[in-house]
Coordinates of C-alpha atoms and ligand atoms in Angstrom, one line a residue:
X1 CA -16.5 -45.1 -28.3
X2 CA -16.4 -41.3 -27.6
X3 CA -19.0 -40.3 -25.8
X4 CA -20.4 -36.5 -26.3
X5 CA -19.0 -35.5 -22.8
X6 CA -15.7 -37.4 -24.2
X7 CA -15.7 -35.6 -27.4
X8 CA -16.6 -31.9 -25.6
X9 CA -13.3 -32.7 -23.5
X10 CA -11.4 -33.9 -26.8
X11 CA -12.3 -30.5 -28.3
X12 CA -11.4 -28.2 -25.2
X13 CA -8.0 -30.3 -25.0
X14 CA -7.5 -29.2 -28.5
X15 CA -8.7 -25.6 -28.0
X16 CA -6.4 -25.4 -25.2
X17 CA -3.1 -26.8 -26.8
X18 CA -4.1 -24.4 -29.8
X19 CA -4.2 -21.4 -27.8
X20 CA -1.2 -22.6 -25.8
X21 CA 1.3 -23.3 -28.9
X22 CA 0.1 -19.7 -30.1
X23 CA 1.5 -18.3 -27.0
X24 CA 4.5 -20.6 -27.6
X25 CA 4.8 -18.9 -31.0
X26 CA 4.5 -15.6 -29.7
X27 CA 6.9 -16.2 -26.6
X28 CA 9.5 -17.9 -29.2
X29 CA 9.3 -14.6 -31.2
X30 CA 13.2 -13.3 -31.1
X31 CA 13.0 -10.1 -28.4
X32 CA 14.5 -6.6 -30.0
X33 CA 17.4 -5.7 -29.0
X34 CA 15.0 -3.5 -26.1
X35 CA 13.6 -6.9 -25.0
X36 CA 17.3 -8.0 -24.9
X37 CA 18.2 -5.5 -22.5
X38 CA 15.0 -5.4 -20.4
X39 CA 15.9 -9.2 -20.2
X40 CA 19.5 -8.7 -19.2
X41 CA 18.5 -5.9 -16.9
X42 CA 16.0 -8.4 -14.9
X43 CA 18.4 -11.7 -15.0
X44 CA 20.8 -9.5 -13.4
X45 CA 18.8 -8.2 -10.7
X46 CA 17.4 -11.8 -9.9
X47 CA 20.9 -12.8 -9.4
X48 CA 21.3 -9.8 -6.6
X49 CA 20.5 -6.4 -5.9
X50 CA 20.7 -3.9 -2.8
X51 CA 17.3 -3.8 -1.6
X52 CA 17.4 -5.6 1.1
X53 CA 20.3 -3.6 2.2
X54 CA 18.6 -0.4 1.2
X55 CA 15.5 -1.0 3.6
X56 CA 17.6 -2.3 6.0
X57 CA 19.3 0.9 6.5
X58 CA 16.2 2.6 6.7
X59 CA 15.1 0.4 9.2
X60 CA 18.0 0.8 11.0
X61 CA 19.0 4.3 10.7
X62 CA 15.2 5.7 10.8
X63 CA 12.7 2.8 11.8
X64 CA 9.0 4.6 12.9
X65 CA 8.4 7.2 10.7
X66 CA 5.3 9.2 11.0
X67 CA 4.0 12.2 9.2
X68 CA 5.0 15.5 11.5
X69 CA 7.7 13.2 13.6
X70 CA 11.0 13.1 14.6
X71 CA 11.6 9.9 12.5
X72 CA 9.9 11.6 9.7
X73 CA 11.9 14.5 9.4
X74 CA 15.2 11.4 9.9
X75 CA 13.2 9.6 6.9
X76 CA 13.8 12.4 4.5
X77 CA 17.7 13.3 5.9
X78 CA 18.1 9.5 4.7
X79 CA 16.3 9.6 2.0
X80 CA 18.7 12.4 0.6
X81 CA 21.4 11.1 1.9
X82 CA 20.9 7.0 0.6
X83 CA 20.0 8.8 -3.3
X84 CA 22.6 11.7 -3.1
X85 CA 25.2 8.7 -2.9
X86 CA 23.2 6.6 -5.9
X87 CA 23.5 6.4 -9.9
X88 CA 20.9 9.2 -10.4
X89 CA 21.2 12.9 -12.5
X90 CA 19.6 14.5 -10.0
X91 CA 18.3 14.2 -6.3
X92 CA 15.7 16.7 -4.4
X93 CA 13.1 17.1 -1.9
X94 CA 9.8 19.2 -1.7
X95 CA 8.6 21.0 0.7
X96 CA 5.3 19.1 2.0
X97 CA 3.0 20.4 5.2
X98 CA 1.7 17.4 6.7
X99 CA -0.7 16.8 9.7
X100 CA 0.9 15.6 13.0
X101 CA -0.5 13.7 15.7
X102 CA 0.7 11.9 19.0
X103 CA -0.3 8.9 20.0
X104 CA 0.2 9.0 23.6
X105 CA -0.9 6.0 25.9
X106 CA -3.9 3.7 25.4
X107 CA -5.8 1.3 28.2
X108 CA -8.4 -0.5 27.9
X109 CA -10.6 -3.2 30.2
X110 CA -13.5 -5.6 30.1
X111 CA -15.2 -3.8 33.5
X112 CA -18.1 -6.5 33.6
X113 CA -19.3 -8.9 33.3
X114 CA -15.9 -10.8 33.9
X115 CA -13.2 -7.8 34.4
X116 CA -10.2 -8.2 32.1
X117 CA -7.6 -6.1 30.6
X118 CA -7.5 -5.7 27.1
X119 CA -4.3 -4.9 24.2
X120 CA -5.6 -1.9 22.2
X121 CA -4.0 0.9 20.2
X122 CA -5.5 4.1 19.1
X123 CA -6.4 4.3 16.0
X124 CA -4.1 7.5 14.2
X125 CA -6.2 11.1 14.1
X126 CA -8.5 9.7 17.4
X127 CA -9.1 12.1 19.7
X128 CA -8.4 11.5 23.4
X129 CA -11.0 10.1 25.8
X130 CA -11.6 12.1 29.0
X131 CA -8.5 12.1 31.3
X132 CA -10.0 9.7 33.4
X133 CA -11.0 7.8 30.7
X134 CA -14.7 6.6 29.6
X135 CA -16.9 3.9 30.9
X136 CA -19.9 3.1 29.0
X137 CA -22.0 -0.6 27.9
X138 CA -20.3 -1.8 24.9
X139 CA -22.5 -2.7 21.3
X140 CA -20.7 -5.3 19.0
X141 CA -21.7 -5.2 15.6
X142 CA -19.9 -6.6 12.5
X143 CA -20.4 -4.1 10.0
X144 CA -21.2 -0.3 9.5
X145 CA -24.7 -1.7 7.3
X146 CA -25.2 -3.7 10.9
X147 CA -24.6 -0.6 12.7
X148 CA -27.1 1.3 10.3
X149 CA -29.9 -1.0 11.3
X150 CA -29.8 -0.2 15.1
X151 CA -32.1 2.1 16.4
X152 CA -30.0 5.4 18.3
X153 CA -31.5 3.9 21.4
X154 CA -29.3 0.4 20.9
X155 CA -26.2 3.2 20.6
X156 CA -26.6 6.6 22.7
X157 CA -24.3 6.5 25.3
X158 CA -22.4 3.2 24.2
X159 CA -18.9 2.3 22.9
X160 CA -19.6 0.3 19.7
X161 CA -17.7 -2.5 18.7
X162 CA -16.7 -3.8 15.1
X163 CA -16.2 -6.9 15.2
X164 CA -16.0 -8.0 11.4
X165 CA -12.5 -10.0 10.6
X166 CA -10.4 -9.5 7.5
X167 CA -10.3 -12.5 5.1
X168 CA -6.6 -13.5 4.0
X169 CA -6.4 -13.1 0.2
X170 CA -3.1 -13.2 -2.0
X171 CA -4.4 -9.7 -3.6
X172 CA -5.2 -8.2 -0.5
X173 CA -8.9 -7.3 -1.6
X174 CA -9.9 -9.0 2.1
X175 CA -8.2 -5.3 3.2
X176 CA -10.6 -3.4 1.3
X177 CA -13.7 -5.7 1.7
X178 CA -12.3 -4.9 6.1
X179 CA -11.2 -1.5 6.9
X180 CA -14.6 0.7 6.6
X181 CA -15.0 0.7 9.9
X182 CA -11.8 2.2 10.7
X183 CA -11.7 5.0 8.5
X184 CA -16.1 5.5 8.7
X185 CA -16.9 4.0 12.0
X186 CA -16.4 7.3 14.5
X187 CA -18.7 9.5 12.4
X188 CA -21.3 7.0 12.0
X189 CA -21.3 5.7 15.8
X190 CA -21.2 9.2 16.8
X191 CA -24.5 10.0 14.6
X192 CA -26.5 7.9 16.4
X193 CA -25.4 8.9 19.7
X194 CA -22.4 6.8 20.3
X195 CA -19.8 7.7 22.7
X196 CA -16.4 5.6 21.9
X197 CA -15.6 2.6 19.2
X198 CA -13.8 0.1 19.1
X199 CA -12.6 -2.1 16.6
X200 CA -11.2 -5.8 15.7
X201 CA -7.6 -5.1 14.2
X202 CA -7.7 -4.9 10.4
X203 CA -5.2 -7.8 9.9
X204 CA -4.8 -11.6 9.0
X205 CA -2.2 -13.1 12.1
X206 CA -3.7 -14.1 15.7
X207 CA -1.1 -12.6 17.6
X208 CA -1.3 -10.0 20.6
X209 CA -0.3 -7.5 18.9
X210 CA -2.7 -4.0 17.6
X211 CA -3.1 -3.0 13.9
X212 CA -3.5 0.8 13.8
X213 CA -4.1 2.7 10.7
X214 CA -6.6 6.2 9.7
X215 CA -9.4 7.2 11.3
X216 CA -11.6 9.8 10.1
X217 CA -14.5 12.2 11.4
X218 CA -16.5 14.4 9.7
X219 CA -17.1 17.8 9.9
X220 CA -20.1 18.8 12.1
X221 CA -20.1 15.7 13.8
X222 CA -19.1 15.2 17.5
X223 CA -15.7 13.5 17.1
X224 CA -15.4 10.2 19.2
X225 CA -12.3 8.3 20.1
X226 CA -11.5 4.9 18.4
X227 CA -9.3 2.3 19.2
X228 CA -8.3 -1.1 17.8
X229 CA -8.0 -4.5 19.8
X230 CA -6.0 -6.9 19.2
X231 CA -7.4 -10.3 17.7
X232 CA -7.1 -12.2 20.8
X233 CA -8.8 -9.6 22.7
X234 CA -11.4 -9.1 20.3
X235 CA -12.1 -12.9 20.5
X236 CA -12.1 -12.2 24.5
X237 CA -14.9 -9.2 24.4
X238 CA -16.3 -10.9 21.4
X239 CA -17.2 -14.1 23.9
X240 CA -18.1 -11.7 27.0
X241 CA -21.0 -9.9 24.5
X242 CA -22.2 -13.3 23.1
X243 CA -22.6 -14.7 27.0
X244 CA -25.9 -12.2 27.1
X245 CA -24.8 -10.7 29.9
X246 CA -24.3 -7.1 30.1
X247 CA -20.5 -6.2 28.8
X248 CA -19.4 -2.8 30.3
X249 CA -15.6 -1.4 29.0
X250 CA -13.3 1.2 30.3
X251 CA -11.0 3.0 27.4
X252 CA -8.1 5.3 28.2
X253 CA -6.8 7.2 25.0
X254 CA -3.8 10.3 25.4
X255 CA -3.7 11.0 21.5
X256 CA -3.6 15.0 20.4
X257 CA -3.4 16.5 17.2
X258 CA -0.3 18.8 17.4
X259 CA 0.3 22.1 15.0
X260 CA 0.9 20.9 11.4
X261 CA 4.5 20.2 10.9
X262 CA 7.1 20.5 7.8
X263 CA 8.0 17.1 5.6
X264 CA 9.0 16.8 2.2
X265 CA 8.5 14.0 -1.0
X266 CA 11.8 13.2 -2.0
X267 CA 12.6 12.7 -5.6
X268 CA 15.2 11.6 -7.5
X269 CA 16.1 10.9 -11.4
X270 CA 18.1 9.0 -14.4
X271 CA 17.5 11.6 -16.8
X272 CA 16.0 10.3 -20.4
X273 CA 18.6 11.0 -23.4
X274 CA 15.0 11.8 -25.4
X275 CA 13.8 15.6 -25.6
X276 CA 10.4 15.0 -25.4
X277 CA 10.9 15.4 -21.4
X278 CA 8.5 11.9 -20.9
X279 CA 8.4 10.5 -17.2
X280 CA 8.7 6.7 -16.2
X281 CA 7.0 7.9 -12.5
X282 CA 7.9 4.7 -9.6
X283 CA 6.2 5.6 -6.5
X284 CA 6.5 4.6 -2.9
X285 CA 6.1 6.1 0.5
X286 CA 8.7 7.1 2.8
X287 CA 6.3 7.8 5.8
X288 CA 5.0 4.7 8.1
X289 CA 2.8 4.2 11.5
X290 CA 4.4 4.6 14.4
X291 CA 3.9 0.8 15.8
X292 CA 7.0 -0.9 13.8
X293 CA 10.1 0.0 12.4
X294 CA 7.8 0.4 8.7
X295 CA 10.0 -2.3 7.1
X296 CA 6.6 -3.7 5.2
X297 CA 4.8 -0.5 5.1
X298 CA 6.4 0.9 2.9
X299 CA 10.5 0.2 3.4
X300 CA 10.1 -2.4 1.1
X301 CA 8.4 -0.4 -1.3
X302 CA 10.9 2.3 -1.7
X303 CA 13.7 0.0 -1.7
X304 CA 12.1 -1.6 -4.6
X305 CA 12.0 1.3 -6.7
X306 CA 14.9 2.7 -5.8
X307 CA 17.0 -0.4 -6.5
X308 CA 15.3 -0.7 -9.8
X309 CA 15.9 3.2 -11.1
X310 CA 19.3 2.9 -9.5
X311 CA 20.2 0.4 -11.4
X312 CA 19.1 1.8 -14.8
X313 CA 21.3 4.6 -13.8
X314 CA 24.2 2.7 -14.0
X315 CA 23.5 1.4 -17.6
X316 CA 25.5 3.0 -20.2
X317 CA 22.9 4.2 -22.4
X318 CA 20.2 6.4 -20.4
X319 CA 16.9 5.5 -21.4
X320 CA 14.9 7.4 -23.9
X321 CA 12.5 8.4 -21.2
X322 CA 13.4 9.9 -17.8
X323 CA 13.0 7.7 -14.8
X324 CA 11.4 9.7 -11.7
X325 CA 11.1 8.3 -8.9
X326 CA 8.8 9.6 -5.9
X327 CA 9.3 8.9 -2.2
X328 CA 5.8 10.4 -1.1
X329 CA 5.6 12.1 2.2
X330 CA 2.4 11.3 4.9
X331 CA 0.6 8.8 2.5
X332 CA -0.7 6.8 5.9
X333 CA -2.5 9.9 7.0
X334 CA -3.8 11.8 4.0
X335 CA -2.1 11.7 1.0
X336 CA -0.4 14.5 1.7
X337 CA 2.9 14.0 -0.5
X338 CA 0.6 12.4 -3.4
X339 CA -1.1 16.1 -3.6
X340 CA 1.8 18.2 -3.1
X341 CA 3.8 16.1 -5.8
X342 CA 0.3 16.3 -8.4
X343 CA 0.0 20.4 -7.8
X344 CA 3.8 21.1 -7.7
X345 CA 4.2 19.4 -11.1
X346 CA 1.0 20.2 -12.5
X347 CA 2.7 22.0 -15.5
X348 CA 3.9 18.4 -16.4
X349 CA 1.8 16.2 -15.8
X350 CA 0.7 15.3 -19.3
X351 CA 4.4 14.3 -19.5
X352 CA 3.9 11.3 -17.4
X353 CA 4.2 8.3 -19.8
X354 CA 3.3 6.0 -17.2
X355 CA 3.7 5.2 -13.2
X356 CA 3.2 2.2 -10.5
X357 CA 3.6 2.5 -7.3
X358 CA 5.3 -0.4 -5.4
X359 CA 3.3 0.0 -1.6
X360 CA 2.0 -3.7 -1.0
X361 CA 4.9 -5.2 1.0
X362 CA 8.1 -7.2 0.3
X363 CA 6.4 -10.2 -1.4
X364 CA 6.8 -11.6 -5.1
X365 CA 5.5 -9.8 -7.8
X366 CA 2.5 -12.3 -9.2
X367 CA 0.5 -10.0 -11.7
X368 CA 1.1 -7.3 -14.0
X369 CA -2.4 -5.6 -14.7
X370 CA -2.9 -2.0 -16.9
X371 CA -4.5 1.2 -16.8
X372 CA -3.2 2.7 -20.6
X373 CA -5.0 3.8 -23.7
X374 CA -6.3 0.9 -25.5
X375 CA -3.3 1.6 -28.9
X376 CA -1.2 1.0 -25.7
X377 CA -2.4 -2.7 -25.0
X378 CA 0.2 -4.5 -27.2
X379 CA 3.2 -2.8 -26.1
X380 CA 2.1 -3.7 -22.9
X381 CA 1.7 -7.4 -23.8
X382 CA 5.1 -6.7 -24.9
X383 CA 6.5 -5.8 -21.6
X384 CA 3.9 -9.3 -19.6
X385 CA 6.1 -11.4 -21.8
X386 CA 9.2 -9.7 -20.6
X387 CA 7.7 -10.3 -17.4
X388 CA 6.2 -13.8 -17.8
X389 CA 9.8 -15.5 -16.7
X390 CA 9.4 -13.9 -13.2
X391 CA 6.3 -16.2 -13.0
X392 CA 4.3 -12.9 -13.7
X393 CA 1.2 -13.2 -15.1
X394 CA -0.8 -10.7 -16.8
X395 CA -3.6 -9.4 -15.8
X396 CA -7.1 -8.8 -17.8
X397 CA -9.6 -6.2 -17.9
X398 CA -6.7 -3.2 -18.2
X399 CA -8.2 -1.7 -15.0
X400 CA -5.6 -1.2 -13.0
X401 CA -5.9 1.1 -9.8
X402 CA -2.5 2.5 -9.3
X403 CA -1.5 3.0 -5.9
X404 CA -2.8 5.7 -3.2
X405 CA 0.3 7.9 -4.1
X406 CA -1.3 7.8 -7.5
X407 CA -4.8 8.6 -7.2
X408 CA -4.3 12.4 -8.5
X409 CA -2.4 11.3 -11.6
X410 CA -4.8 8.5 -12.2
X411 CA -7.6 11.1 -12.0
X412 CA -6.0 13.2 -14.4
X413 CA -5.9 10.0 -16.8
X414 CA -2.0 9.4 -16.4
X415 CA -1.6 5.5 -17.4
X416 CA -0.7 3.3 -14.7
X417 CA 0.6 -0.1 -14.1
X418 CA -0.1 -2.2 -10.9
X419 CA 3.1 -4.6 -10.4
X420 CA 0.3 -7.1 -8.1
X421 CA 2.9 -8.2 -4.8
X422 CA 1.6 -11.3 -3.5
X423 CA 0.2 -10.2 0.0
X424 CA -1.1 -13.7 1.8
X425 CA 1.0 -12.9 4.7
X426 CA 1.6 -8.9 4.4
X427 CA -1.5 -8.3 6.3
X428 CA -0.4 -10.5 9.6
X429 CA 2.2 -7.6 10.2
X430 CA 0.6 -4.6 8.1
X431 CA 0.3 -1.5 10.7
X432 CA 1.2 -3.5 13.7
X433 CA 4.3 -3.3 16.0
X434 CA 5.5 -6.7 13.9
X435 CA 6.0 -5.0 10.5
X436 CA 9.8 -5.3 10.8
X437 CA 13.3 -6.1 9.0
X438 CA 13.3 -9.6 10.1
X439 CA 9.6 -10.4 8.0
X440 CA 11.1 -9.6 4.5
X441 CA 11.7 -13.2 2.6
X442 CA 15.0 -12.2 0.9
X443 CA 13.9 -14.0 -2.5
X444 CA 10.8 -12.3 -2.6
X445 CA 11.7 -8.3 -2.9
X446 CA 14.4 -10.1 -4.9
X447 CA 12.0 -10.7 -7.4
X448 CA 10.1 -7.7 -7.0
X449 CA 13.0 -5.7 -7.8
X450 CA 13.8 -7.7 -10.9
X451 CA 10.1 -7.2 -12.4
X452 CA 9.9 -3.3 -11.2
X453 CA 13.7 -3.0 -13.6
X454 CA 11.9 -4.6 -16.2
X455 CA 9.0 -2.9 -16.3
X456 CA 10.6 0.4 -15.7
X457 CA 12.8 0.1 -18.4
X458 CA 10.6 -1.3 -21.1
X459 CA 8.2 1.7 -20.3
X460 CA 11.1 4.1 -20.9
X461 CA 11.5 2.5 -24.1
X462 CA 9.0 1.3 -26.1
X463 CA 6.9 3.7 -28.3
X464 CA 4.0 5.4 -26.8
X465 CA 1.9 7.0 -26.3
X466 CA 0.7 4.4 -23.5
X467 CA -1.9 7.5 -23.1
X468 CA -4.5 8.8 -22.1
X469 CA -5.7 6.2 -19.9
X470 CA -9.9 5.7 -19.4
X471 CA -11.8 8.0 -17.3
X472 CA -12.1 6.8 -13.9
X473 CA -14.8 7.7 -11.5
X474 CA -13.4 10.2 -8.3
X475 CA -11.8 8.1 -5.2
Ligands
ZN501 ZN1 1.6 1.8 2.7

């Protein structure tokens, strides 16, 4: 006997095995001879590709690269150098002003109730305390709405400590749900009265060691330094606060803000053999924090691209669109490279077929989501199954965000695709001192770099227009 729960079971089973031997039909579909190159291109990069050699040299040769630094100014020279000696038509860098500041040295102790050093960094842009450093009561809070709902009283005079933790998620949304506080926390302590903040490191691992990352202040408003703790020693002035008694902390920041310094985006291209002049843009940034040797953040990404547009260089054919690749300077601190690169090529920005940016580590490429004109949905579909063998699936809802380097083209409706890197474990290392060589899993950028080819070169294929993409509100 079939029961009515039975038979609603029966007839999802056969919904499902419907659906699934459509998709079977459609996956079965011969590919065009496009689709049989895309495929090639992709089986052969999954077999081996010079990634991991390319960000190892970086890492080497360069390592810490931040915006106005020695190792910035390294980063471009290797850069040129690295893409000068590669399968491309044409290699150059642009002239980029970018903001520079020094970390210097950062203390910081537990004074009462039970005195105890503490691991901190400053936070990049903070100002510096007072040379002999600042001693005030400390405030914890978990949020900037939590900080809202004290009174100035609870803050004037007082360092304020976030303590909110980031949740570990494979799409990295526990980042963005985490880091207000770092980038908003200084203005808003500092309107109510506050002197200094502090903050739980924006990162997933337990280990001793600080995540840094952007601060911000706002004009007109007194501007307060900011420093981030280490988990462990958030847990430590986390339990001192919660004992009742009062907690009182000592912070040492050195940071300065230096004269503005020279950097550059470095680009490089496989020309298209089409007239039209389209643009296949692949984005990373060459800039990283200070802390590590920016093997994560963003090594990994511009190996990624570069290995995939280096080897569509090689191909015999050139495709029918051109394939630009960007190597943005200072994204960590401003976005600088991303607006130099949108005003210096404003002329041709309706050119831009498409772009993705690859900025979300050295993991596996696990979704392939949109941001395209909806005539451009199918050809997309066309370029998931391409995909779908990578264990890529596709994503819904074509709203796609692009990455940071992006956010001007995306603004001025360029179509972008996100290539979604799984980033469970990018976060543990993400800004710290640990985001180095040895953390890339070999395997993983592997596949990254055989879905970025394939995507790449089905976009510098197929028909388009992909474009223009949906309006999206101002970032
Ligand atoms: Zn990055």
């Amino acid at each position: 006997m079939t029961s009515p729960r039975g038979r609603f079971v029966l007839s999802t089973l056969l919904a499902v095995a419907v659906a699934a031997s459509a998709a079977l039909a459609q996956s079965a579909a011969p590919l065009s001879p496009v689709g049989l190159r895309a495929a090639a291109l992709r089986d052969e990069a999954l077999a081996g590709n010079r990634a991991l050699e390319i960000v190892r040299s970086l890492t080497v040769e360069v390592g810490p690269r931040s915006a106005g630094s020695p190792g910035d100014a390294a980063a471009v020279a290797w850069a040129l150098r690295t893409l000068g000696g590669m399968s491309f038509d044409r290699v150059w860098s642009e002239k980029v002003m970018v903001p520079h500041w020094v970390r210097g040295s950062a203390e910081g102790a537990i004074l009462t109730p039970h005195p105890q050093t503490v691991v901190l960094v400053a936070l990049g842009g903070s100002v510096a305390t007072p040379a002999a450093g600042l001693e005030a009561p400390v405030v914890m809070v978990d949020s900037l709405e939590a900080l809202d709902a004290l009174d100035t009283g609870q803050v004037a005079g007082k360092l304020v400590f976030f303590n909110g933790r980031m949740a570990r998620t494979r799409d990295g949304s526990g980042y963005g749900q985490a880091v207000a506080p770092r980038g908003r926390g200084p203005a808003a302590v500092a309107k109510k009265g506050g002197i200094g903040m502090l903050l739980r490191s924006v990162g997933t691992r337990l280990d001793r060691l600080p995540h840094t990352g952007a601060t911000r202040y706002e004009e007109g408003v007194p501007r307060i330094p900011a420093a981030a703790l280490s988990g462990p020693d958030a847990d430590l002035l986390e339990a001192q606060v919660a004992s009742g008694k009062p907690v009182k902390f000592r912070l040492l920041l050195t940071s300065e803000a230096l004269a503005e310094a020279e950097s550059a985006n470095v680009l490089a291209e496989v020309r298209g053999r089409d007239e039209g002049g389209e643009i296949v843009l692949l984005a990373c940034h060459l800039d990283s924090w200070d802390l590590g040797h920016g093997a994560l953040d963003d090594g990994a990404g511009c190996a990624i691209v570069i290995e995939a547009a280096r080897r569509i260089g090689e191909l015999a054919q050139p495709p029918r669109r051109t394939i630009r690749i960007l190597l943005a300077a200072n994204e960590e601190f401003g976005l600088s490279g991303a607006r130099a690169y949108a005003t210096a090529h404003q002329d041709e920005i309706g050119r831009h077929a498409i772009a993705a940016e690859a900025d979300m580590g050295a993991g596996k490429v696990y979704r392939f989501s949109t941001h395209v004109g909806a005539d451009a949905l199918t050809t997309m579909a066309e370029i998931g199954r391409l995909l779908s063998p990578l264990g890529v699936e596709m994503g819904a809802g074509n709203d796609a965000s692009g990455g940071a380097d992006l956010i001007p083209l995306v603004q001025a409706r360029v179509p972008v695709a996100d290539l979604d890197q799984d980033a469970s474990t990018y976060f543990d290392h993400h800004h710290s001192a640990n985001d180095t060589f040895d953390k890339i899993v070999p395997e993983e950028l592997t596949q990254a770099v055989a879905a970025y080819v394939t995507f790449a070169y089905l976009a510098a294929e197929l028909p388009g227009p992909f474009g223009p993409a949906p309006e999206v509100a101002p970032r």
